[in-house]
Structure formats: C-alpha cells, structure tokens
PDB file of C-alpha atoms in Angstrom:
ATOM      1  CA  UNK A  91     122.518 -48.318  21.151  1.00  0.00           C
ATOM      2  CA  UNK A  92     120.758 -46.700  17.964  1.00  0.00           C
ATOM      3  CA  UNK A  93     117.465 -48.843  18.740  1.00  0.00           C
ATOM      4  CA  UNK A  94     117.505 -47.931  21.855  1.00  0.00           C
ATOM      5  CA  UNK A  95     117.993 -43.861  20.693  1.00  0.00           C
ATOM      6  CA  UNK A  96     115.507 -44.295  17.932  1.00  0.00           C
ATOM      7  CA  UNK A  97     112.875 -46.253  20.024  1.00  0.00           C
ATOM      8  CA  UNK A  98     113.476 -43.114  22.877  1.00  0.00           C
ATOM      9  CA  UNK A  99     113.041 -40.285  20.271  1.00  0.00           C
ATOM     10  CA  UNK A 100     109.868 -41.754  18.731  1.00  0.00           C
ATOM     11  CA  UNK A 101     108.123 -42.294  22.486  1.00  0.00           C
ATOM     12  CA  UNK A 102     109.252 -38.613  23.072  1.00  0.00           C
ATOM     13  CA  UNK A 103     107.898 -37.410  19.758  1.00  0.00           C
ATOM     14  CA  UNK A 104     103.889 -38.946  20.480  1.00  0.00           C
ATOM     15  CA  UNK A 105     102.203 -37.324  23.218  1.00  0.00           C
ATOM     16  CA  UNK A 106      98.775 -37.039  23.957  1.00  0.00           C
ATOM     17  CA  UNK A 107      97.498 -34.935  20.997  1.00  0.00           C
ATOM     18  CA  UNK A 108      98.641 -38.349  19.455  1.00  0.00           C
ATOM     19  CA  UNK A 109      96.209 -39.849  21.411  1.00  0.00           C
ATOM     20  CA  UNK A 110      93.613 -37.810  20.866  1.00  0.00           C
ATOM     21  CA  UNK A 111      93.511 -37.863  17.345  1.00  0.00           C
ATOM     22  CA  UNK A 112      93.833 -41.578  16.755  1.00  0.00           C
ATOM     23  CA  UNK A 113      90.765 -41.935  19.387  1.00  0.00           C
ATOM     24  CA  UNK A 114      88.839 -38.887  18.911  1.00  0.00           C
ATOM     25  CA  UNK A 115      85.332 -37.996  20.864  1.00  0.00           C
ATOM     26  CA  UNK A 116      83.476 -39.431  18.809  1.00  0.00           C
ATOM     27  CA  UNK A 117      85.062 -43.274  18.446  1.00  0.00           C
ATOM     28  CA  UNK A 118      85.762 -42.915  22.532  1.00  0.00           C
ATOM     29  CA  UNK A 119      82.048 -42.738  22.732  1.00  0.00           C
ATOM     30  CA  UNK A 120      81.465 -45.576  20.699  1.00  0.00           C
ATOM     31  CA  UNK A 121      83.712 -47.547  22.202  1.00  0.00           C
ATOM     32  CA  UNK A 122      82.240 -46.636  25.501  1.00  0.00           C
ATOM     33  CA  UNK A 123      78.653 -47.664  24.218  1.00  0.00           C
ATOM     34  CA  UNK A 124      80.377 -50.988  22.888  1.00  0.00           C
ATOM     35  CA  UNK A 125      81.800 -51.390  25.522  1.00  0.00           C
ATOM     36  CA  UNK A 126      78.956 -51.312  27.868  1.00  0.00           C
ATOM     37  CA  UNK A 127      76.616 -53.444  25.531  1.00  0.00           C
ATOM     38  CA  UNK A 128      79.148 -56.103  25.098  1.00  0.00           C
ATOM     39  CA  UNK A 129      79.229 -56.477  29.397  1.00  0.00           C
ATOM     40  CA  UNK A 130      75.664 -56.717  29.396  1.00  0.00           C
ATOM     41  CA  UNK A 131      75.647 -59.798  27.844  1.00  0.00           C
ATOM     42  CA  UNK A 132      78.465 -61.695  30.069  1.00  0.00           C
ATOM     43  CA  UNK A 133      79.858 -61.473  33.647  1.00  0.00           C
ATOM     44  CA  UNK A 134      83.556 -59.859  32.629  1.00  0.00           C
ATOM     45  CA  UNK A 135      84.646 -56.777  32.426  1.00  0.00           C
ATOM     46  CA  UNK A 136      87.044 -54.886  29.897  1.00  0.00           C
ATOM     47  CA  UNK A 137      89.186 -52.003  29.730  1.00  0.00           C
ATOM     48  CA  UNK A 138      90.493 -50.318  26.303  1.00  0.00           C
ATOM     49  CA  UNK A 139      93.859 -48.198  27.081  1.00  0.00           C
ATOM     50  CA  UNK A 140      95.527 -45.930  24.750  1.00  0.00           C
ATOM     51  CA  UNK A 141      98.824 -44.651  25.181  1.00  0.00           C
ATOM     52  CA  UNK A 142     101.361 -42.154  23.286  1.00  0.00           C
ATOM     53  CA  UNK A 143     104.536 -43.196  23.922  1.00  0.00           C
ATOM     54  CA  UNK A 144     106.213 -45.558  27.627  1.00  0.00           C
ATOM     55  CA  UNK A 145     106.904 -42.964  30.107  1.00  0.00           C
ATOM     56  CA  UNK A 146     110.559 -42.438  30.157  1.00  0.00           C
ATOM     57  CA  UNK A 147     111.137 -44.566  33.537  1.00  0.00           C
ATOM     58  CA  UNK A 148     110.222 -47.644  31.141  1.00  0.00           C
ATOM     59  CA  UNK A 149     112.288 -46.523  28.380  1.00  0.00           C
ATOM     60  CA  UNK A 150     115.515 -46.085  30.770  1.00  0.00           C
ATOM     61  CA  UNK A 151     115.042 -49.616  30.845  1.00  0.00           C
ATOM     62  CA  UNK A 152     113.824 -50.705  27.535  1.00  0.00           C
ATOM     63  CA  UNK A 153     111.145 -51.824  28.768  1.00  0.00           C
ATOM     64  CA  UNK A 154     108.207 -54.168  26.805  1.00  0.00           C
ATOM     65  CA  UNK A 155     105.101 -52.812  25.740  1.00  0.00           C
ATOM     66  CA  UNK A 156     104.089 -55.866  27.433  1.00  0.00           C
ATOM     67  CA  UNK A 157     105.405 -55.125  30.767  1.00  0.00           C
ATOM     68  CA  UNK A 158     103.520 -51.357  30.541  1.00  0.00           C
ATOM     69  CA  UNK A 159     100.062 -53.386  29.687  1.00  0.00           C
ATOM     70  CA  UNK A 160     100.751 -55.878  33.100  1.00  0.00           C
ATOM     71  CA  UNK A 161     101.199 -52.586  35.172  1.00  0.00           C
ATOM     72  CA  UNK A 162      98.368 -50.775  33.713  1.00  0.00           C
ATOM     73  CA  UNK A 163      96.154 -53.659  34.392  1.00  0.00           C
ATOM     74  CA  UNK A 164      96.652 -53.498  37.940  1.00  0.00           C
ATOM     75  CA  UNK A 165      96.700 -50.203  38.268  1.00  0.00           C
ATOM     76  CA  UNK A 166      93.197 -49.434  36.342  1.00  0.00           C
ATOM     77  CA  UNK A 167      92.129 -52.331  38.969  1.00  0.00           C
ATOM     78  CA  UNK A 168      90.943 -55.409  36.231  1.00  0.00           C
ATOM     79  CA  UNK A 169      92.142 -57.781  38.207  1.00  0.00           C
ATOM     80  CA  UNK A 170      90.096 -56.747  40.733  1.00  0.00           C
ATOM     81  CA  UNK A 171      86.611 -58.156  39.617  1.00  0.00           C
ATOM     82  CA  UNK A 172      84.466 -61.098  41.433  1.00  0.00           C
ATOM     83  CA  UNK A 173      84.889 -64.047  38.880  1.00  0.00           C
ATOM     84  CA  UNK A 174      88.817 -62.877  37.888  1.00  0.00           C
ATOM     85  CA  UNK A 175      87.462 -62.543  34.563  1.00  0.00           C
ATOM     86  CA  UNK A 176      88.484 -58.683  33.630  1.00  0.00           C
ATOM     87  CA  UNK A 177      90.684 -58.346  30.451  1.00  0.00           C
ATOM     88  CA  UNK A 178      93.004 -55.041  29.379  1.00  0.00           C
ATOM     89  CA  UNK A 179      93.252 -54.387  25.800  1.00  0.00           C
ATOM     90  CA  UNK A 180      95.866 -52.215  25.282  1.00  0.00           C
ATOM     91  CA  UNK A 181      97.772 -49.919  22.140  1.00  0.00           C
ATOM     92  CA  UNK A 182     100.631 -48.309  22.558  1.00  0.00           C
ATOM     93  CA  UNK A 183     101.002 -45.903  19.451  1.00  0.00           C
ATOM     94  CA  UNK A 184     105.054 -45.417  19.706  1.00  0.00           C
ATOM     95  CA  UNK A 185     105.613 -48.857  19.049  1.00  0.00           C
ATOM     96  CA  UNK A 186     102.680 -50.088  16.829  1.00  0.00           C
ATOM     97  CA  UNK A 187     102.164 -52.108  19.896  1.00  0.00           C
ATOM     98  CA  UNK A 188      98.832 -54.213  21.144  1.00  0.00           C
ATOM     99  CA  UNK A 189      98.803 -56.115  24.377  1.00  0.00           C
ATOM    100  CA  UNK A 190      95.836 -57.680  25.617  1.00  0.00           C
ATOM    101  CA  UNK A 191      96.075 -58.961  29.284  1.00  0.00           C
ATOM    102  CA  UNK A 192      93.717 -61.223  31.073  1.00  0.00           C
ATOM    103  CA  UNK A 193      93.297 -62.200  34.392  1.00  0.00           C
ATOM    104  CA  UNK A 194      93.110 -65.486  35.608  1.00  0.00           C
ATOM    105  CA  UNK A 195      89.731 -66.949  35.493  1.00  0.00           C
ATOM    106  CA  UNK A 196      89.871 -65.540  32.229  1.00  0.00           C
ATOM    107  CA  UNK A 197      93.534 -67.222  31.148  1.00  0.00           C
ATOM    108  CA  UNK A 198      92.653 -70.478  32.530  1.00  0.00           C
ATOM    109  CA  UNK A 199      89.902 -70.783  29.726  1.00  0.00           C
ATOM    110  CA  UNK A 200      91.267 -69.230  26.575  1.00  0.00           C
ATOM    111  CA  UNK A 201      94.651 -70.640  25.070  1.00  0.00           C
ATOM    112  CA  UNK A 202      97.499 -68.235  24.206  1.00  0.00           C
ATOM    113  CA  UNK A 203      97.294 -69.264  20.371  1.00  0.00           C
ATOM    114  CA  UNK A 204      93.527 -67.568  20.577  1.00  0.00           C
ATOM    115  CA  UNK A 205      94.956 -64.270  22.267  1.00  0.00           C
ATOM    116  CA  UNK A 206      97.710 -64.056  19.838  1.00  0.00           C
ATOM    117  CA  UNK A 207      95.357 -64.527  16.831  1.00  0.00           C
ATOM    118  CA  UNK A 208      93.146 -61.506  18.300  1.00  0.00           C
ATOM    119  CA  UNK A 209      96.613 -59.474  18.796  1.00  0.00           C
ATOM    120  CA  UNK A 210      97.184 -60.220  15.261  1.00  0.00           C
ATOM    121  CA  UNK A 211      93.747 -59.314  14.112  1.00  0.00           C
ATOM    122  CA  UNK A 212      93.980 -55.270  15.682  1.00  0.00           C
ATOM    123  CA  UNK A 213      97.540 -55.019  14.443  1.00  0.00           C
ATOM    124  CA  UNK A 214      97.019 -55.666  11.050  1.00  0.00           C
ATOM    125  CA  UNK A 215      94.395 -53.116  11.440  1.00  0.00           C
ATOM    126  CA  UNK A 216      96.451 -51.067  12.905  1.00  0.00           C
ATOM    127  CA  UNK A 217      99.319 -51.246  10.117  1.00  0.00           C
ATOM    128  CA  UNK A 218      96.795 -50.390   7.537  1.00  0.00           C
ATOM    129  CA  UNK A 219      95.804 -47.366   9.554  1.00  0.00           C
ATOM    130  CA  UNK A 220      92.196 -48.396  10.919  1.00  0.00           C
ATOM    131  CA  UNK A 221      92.625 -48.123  14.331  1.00  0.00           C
ATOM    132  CA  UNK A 222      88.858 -47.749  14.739  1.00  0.00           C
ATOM    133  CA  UNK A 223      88.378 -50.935  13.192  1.00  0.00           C
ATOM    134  CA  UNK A 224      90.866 -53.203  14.876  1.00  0.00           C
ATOM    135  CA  UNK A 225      89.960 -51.801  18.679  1.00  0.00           C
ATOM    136  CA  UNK A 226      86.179 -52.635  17.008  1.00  0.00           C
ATOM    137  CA  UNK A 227      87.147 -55.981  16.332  1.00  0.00           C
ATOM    138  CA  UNK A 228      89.434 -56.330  19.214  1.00  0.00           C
ATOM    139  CA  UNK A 229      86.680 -55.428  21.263  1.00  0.00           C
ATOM    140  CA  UNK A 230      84.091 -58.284  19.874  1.00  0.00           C
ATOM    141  CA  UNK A 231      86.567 -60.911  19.900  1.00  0.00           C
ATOM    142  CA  UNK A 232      87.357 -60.126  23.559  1.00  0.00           C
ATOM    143  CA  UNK A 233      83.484 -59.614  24.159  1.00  0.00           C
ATOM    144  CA  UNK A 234      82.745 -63.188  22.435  1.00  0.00           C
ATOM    145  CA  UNK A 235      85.378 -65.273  24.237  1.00  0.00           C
ATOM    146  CA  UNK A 236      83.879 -63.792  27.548  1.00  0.00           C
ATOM    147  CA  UNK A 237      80.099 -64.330  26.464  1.00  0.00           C
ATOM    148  CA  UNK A 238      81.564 -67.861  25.557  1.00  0.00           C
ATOM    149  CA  UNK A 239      82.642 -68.628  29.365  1.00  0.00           C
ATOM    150  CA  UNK A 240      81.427 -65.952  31.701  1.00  0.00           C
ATOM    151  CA  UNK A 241      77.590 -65.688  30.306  1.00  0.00           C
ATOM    152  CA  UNK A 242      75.236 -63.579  31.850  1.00  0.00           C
ATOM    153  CA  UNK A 243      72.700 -66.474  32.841  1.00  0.00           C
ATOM    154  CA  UNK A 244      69.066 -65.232  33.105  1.00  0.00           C
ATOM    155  CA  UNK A 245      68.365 -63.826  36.253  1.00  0.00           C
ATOM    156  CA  UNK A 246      71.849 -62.937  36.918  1.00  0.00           C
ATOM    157  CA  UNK A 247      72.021 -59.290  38.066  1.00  0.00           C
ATOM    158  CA  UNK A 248      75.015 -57.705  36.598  1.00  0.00           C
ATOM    159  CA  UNK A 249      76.849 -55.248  38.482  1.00  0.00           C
ATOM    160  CA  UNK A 250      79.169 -53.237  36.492  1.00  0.00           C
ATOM    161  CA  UNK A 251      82.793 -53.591  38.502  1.00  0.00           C
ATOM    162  CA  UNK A 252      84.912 -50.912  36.266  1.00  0.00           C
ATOM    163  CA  UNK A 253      84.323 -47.981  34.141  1.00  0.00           C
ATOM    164  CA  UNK A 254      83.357 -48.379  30.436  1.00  0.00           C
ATOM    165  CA  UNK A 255      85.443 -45.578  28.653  1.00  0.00           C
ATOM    166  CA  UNK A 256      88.705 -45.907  27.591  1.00  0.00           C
ATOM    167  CA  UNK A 257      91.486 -44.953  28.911  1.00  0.00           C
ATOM    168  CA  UNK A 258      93.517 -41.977  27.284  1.00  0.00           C
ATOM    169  CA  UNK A 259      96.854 -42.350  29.110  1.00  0.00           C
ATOM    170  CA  UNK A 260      98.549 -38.433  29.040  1.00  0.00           C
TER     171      UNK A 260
END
C-alpha cells in the first residue's frame, strides 16, 4: 500500500512543465532533425515519447510503464507502417522509466537481449541526469539496428509514414 501511495504522489507531482524542461525547444528540434536523418537512411520509422507521470486510470491499476508504451504505440499509429518495421522509444519521467517497443517485422529480427542492452544504455543516462544524451544514443542504436535490416536500397523512394517530432504527452 505505501508503494502504491508513493508511486501515485510522484506521477501526480510531474506534469508537463516536467516535460518541458527535460526536453526543451531546442533538444525537441534536434531530435526532430535526428530523427528525420536517421529515416533517410532505412525503410523504418521511429517515434520518441515523453511523458510526466501514467494518467491516473493506469495508476488505479498499477499499471507498467510497459503497458503505457504498448498503448501509446498504437495509438501514435507505429504499427501502422508498410514493412511492420516502426519502433516507439519511450521515457516516462515519474518512474525513471524507458520502454522501447517494436513492431513485428522489426521484433522478428532483433533479439530481446539487444533491446534490453539499448534500454540499459538511455537509463544509465538517464540516472546520471543526461537525458539528452541517452534519447541521443537511444536514438542511433534504434536508427542502426533498422539501417542494419530495413536499408534504404538505392533507388528506393522513401515515403515518410509518421511524424518526426517527439511526442510531449500533457
């Protein structure tokens, strides 16, 4: 009962100022421009979400950070792309939490033991305080695991499925 109290107060304390400052204007443009270079050199597509705190249906349920990331990947539509190759990564501030989610096409090529190594990678980034850094890195390791099996051949015209900017959830 106290975790659960304590985990509700510190999702109610973050809010989207939260947000804002941990991915100000200025990083949410370079991710963007990342972002955007990185899927010109492969078929995929990827989606950066930050969020403040779960929204208090998924707290009522103690619900995983994971489980959050899963929704939010449908919802911002990455599973929607042609070659099922679209991957969410995602930070949820309250709980130190990252979740990358891939879809299928993308699953069925990269082991878990590689996703949990990039997990790893952004959170001890994020423990030291550089989230800048460790959505930076995040963001190459994705971008080289999907140049690795979904390369833009030449000649390929690449249509860009999904918006490039991050998503600030309120």
């Amino acid at each position: 009962m106290w975790n659960y109290g304590l985990r509700f107060l510190k999702h109610c304390w973050w809010d989207v100022g939260d947000v804002r400052r941990t991915v100000p204007p200025a990083l949410l443009e370079r991710l963007t421009t990342r972002v955007s270079a990185s899927e010109q050199r492969h078929t995929g597509e990827i989606r950066i979400c930050v969020e403040a705190g779960l929204p208090l249906s998924y707290l009522r349920r103690n619900a995983s950070a994971r489980e959050r990331a899963v929704m939010l990947f449908g919802k911002l539509r990455v599973w929607d792309t042609e070659h099922n190759n679209g991957v969410l990564i995602y930070l949820l501030l309250a709980d130190q939490a990252i979740e990358l989610v891939a879809d299928r096409g993308v699953n069925a090529r990269v082991s878990p033991l590689e996703w949990q190594a990039m997990v790893a990678h952004l959170g001890t980034a994020l423990q030291a305080g550089q989230v800048a850094e460790g959505l930076t890195t995040a963001l190459e390791e994705v971008s080289a695991v999907l140049v690795q099996h979904f390369p833009l051949l030449p000649g390929d015209v690449r249509r860009n499925e999904l918006p490039n900017t991050p998503v600030l959830v309120d």
